[in-house]
PDB file of C-alpha atoms in Angstrom:
ATOM      1  CA  UNK A 131      -5.094 -25.676-102.932  1.00  0.00           C
ATOM      2  CA  UNK A 132      -4.300 -28.901-101.131  1.00  0.00           C
ATOM      3  CA  UNK A 133      -4.093 -28.317 -97.392  1.00  0.00           C
ATOM      4  CA  UNK A 134      -2.727 -30.785 -94.883  1.00  0.00           C
ATOM      5  CA  UNK A 135      -1.446 -31.026 -91.335  1.00  0.00           C
ATOM      6  CA  UNK A 136       2.022 -32.443 -90.745  1.00  0.00           C
ATOM      7  CA  UNK A 137       4.106 -33.307 -87.702  1.00  0.00           C
ATOM      8  CA  UNK A 138       4.022 -35.516 -84.637  1.00  0.00           C
ATOM      9  CA  UNK A 139       0.543 -36.577 -83.522  1.00  0.00           C
ATOM     10  CA  UNK A 140      -1.046 -33.784 -81.505  1.00  0.00           C
ATOM     11  CA  UNK A 141       1.594 -31.277 -82.650  1.00  0.00           C
ATOM     12  CA  UNK A 142       0.778 -30.951 -86.358  1.00  0.00           C
ATOM     13  CA  UNK A 143       1.211 -27.686 -88.256  1.00  0.00           C
ATOM     14  CA  UNK A 144      -0.738 -26.527 -91.290  1.00  0.00           C
ATOM     15  CA  UNK A 145       0.910 -26.981 -94.666  1.00  0.00           C
ATOM     16  CA  UNK A 146       0.018 -26.953 -98.343  1.00  0.00           C
ATOM     17  CA  UNK A 147       1.251 -28.805-101.412  1.00  0.00           C
ATOM     18  CA  UNK A 148       2.748 -26.483-104.009  1.00  0.00           C
ATOM     19  CA  UNK A 149       2.585 -26.977-107.783  1.00  0.00           C
ATOM     20  CA  UNK A 150       5.650 -29.277-107.581  1.00  0.00           C
ATOM     21  CA  UNK A 151       4.129 -31.371-104.763  1.00  0.00           C
ATOM     22  CA  UNK A 152       6.522 -29.906-102.206  1.00  0.00           C
ATOM     23  CA  UNK A 153       5.048 -29.506 -98.738  1.00  0.00           C
ATOM     24  CA  UNK A 154       5.102 -25.843 -97.696  1.00  0.00           C
ATOM     25  CA  UNK A 155       4.773 -24.561 -94.125  1.00  0.00           C
ATOM     26  CA  UNK A 156       1.643 -22.402 -93.674  1.00  0.00           C
ATOM     27  CA  UNK A 157       1.943 -22.054 -89.892  1.00  0.00           C
ATOM     28  CA  UNK A 158       2.859 -18.356 -90.151  1.00  0.00           C
ATOM     29  CA  UNK A 159      -0.550 -17.765 -91.765  1.00  0.00           C
ATOM     30  CA  UNK A 160      -2.841 -20.129 -89.848  1.00  0.00           C
ATOM     31  CA  UNK A 161      -2.451 -21.948 -86.547  1.00  0.00           C
ATOM     32  CA  UNK A 162      -4.626 -24.976 -87.291  1.00  0.00           C
ATOM     33  CA  UNK A 163      -7.371 -26.415 -89.487  1.00  0.00           C
ATOM     34  CA  UNK A 164     -10.452 -27.023 -87.378  1.00  0.00           C
ATOM     35  CA  UNK A 165     -14.159 -26.146 -87.313  1.00  0.00           C
ATOM     36  CA  UNK A 166     -13.338 -22.696 -85.895  1.00  0.00           C
ATOM     37  CA  UNK A 167     -10.896 -21.749 -88.662  1.00  0.00           C
ATOM     38  CA  UNK A 168     -12.053 -23.441 -91.854  1.00  0.00           C
ATOM     39  CA  UNK A 169     -14.341 -21.179 -93.869  1.00  0.00           C
ATOM     40  CA  UNK A 170     -14.544 -19.546 -97.283  1.00  0.00           C
ATOM     41  CA  UNK A 171     -12.814 -16.359 -96.031  1.00  0.00           C
ATOM     42  CA  UNK A 172      -9.800 -18.399 -94.887  1.00  0.00           C
ATOM     43  CA  UNK A 173      -9.612 -20.218 -98.204  1.00  0.00           C
ATOM     44  CA  UNK A 174      -9.727 -16.900-100.089  1.00  0.00           C
ATOM     45  CA  UNK A 175      -6.890 -15.528 -97.952  1.00  0.00           C
ATOM     46  CA  UNK A 176      -4.763 -18.646 -98.350  1.00  0.00           C
ATOM     47  CA  UNK A 177      -5.173 -18.573-102.139  1.00  0.00           C
ATOM     48  CA  UNK A 178      -3.407 -15.181-102.185  1.00  0.00           C
ATOM     49  CA  UNK A 179      -0.213 -16.651-100.704  1.00  0.00           C
ATOM     50  CA  UNK A 180       2.700 -17.422-103.018  1.00  0.00           C
ATOM     51  CA  UNK A 181       3.523 -20.912-101.750  1.00  0.00           C
ATOM     52  CA  UNK A 182       6.986 -20.775-103.345  1.00  0.00           C
ATOM     53  CA  UNK A 183       8.025 -18.204-100.712  1.00  0.00           C
ATOM     54  CA  UNK A 184       7.192 -20.493 -97.777  1.00  0.00           C
ATOM     55  CA  UNK A 185       9.635 -22.902 -96.077  1.00  0.00           C
ATOM     56  CA  UNK A 186       9.690 -26.452 -97.433  1.00  0.00           C
ATOM     57  CA  UNK A 187       8.840 -29.279 -95.036  1.00  0.00           C
ATOM     58  CA  UNK A 188      10.566 -32.613 -95.628  1.00  0.00           C
ATOM     59  CA  UNK A 189       8.335 -35.130 -97.378  1.00  0.00           C
ATOM     60  CA  UNK A 190       9.317 -37.694 -94.741  1.00  0.00           C
ATOM     61  CA  UNK A 191       7.378 -35.728 -92.107  1.00  0.00           C
ATOM     62  CA  UNK A 192       4.243 -37.500 -90.838  1.00  0.00           C
ATOM     63  CA  UNK A 193       0.976 -36.382 -92.445  1.00  0.00           C
ATOM     64  CA  UNK A 194      -1.741 -36.104 -89.821  1.00  0.00           C
ATOM     65  CA  UNK A 195      -5.506 -36.030 -89.979  1.00  0.00           C
ATOM     66  CA  UNK A 196      -6.878 -33.348 -92.271  1.00  0.00           C
ATOM     67  CA  UNK A 197      -8.440 -31.345 -89.434  1.00  0.00           C
ATOM     68  CA  UNK A 198      -8.234 -31.215 -85.670  1.00  0.00           C
ATOM     69  CA  UNK A 199     -11.245 -31.277 -83.352  1.00  0.00           C
ATOM     70  CA  UNK A 200     -13.739 -32.447 -85.998  1.00  0.00           C
ATOM     71  CA  UNK A 201     -17.433 -32.444 -85.221  1.00  0.00           C
ATOM     72  CA  UNK A 202     -19.623 -35.518 -85.245  1.00  0.00           C
ATOM     73  CA  UNK A 203     -19.736 -37.587 -88.409  1.00  0.00           C
ATOM     74  CA  UNK A 204     -23.119 -39.044 -89.206  1.00  0.00           C
ATOM     75  CA  UNK A 205     -23.213 -41.661 -91.904  1.00  0.00           C
ATOM     76  CA  UNK A 206     -25.817 -43.547 -93.915  1.00  0.00           C
ATOM     77  CA  UNK A 207     -25.295 -47.265 -94.374  1.00  0.00           C
ATOM     78  CA  UNK A 208     -26.134 -49.168 -97.547  1.00  0.00           C
ATOM     79  CA  UNK A 209     -27.014 -45.875 -99.204  1.00  0.00           C
ATOM     80  CA  UNK A 210     -26.784 -47.186-102.752  1.00  0.00           C
ATOM     81  CA  UNK A 211     -27.763 -50.420-104.455  1.00  0.00           C
ATOM     82  CA  UNK A 212     -24.239 -51.505-105.491  1.00  0.00           C
ATOM     83  CA  UNK A 213     -23.056 -51.247-101.878  1.00  0.00           C
ATOM     84  CA  UNK A 214     -25.903 -53.444-100.660  1.00  0.00           C
ATOM     85  CA  UNK A 215     -25.203 -55.974-103.415  1.00  0.00           C
ATOM     86  CA  UNK A 216     -21.451 -56.000-102.670  1.00  0.00           C
ATOM     87  CA  UNK A 217     -22.123 -56.772 -99.004  1.00  0.00           C
ATOM     88  CA  UNK A 218     -24.846 -59.283 -99.915  1.00  0.00           C
ATOM     89  CA  UNK A 219     -27.307 -57.238 -97.862  1.00  0.00           C
ATOM     90  CA  UNK A 220     -30.956 -56.504 -98.433  1.00  0.00           C
ATOM     91  CA  UNK A 221     -31.732 -52.931 -99.427  1.00  0.00           C
ATOM     92  CA  UNK A 222     -33.060 -51.248 -96.259  1.00  0.00           C
ATOM     93  CA  UNK A 223     -36.633 -49.956 -96.127  1.00  0.00           C
ATOM     94  CA  UNK A 224     -35.443 -46.961 -94.107  1.00  0.00           C
ATOM     95  CA  UNK A 225     -32.057 -45.206 -93.906  1.00  0.00           C
ATOM     96  CA  UNK A 226     -29.477 -46.842 -91.655  1.00  0.00           C
ATOM     97  CA  UNK A 227     -27.879 -44.032 -89.657  1.00  0.00           C
ATOM     98  CA  UNK A 228     -24.748 -44.395 -87.557  1.00  0.00           C
ATOM     99  CA  UNK A 229     -21.943 -42.236 -86.273  1.00  0.00           C
ATOM    100  CA  UNK A 230     -18.204 -42.418 -86.782  1.00  0.00           C
ATOM    101  CA  UNK A 231     -16.221 -41.603 -83.664  1.00  0.00           C
ATOM    102  CA  UNK A 232     -14.008 -38.567 -84.152  1.00  0.00           C
ATOM    103  CA  UNK A 233     -11.384 -40.370 -82.076  1.00  0.00           C
ATOM    104  CA  UNK A 234     -10.835 -42.779 -84.950  1.00  0.00           C
ATOM    105  CA  UNK A 235      -9.626 -40.125 -87.395  1.00  0.00           C
ATOM    106  CA  UNK A 236      -5.987 -40.735 -88.333  1.00  0.00           C
ATOM    107  CA  UNK A 237      -3.445 -39.611 -90.859  1.00  0.00           C
ATOM    108  CA  UNK A 238      -3.118 -41.639 -94.076  1.00  0.00           C
ATOM    109  CA  UNK A 239      -0.099 -43.639 -92.871  1.00  0.00           C
ATOM    110  CA  UNK A 240      -0.872 -43.830 -89.138  1.00  0.00           C
ATOM    111  CA  UNK A 241      -1.246 -47.264 -87.560  1.00  0.00           C
ATOM    112  CA  UNK A 242      -4.813 -48.345 -86.883  1.00  0.00           C
ATOM    113  CA  UNK A 243      -5.415 -48.851 -83.191  1.00  0.00           C
ATOM    114  CA  UNK A 244      -7.854 -51.636 -82.325  1.00  0.00           C
ATOM    115  CA  UNK A 245      -9.438 -51.344 -78.870  1.00  0.00           C
ATOM    116  CA  UNK A 246      -8.726 -54.432 -76.734  1.00  0.00           C
ATOM    117  CA  UNK A 247     -12.421 -55.301 -76.403  1.00  0.00           C
ATOM    118  CA  UNK A 248     -13.140 -55.062 -80.146  1.00  0.00           C
ATOM    119  CA  UNK A 249     -13.801 -58.267 -82.017  1.00  0.00           C
ATOM    120  CA  UNK A 250     -13.431 -56.784 -85.494  1.00  0.00           C
ATOM    121  CA  UNK A 251     -12.965 -53.469 -87.265  1.00  0.00           C
ATOM    122  CA  UNK A 252     -14.878 -51.816 -90.068  1.00  0.00           C
ATOM    123  CA  UNK A 253     -12.081 -51.093 -92.511  1.00  0.00           C
ATOM    124  CA  UNK A 254     -13.918 -48.598 -94.694  1.00  0.00           C
ATOM    125  CA  UNK A 255     -12.373 -45.164 -95.060  1.00  0.00           C
ATOM    126  CA  UNK A 256     -14.654 -42.904 -96.999  1.00  0.00           C
ATOM    127  CA  UNK A 257     -14.514 -39.560 -95.240  1.00  0.00           C
ATOM    128  CA  UNK A 258     -13.674 -36.665 -97.494  1.00  0.00           C
ATOM    129  CA  UNK A 259     -13.832 -32.947 -97.010  1.00  0.00           C
ATOM    130  CA  UNK A 260     -14.521 -30.540 -99.835  1.00  0.00           C
ATOM    131  CA  UNK A 261     -14.458 -26.846 -99.120  1.00  0.00           C
ATOM    132  CA  UNK A 262     -15.779 -24.557-101.779  1.00  0.00           C
ATOM    133  CA  UNK A 263     -18.592 -22.487-103.089  1.00  0.00           C
ATOM    134  CA  UNK A 264     -20.780 -23.548-105.979  1.00  0.00           C
TER     135      UNK A 264
END
């Protein structure tokens, strides 16, 4: 099941893509996707829903960030040899740890906001969320 949040920034509702890639409104089943609501029980319950019975949301509606109120993101820099080589960097002797500000999380088509004091941006976008049980 492909879950997403759609709507104006700060007012997104939960939706899902059906088998025909139509966006279906899930707001009658879940208020939001956030650390308090996302869990395996929720996913099991959502899988029982016949998406074809839910209202269609226009595909022109803005797609927001995948979750609201995310926790801290900790990342590891130059964590594989090809990445170090591509950036012409030396492989680190110890892990390079850094955080990604949760305030920088945007929807896939949202404009990127550069703070006035910033000299440059790191354009990488590699955050992904997989929910499942192995």
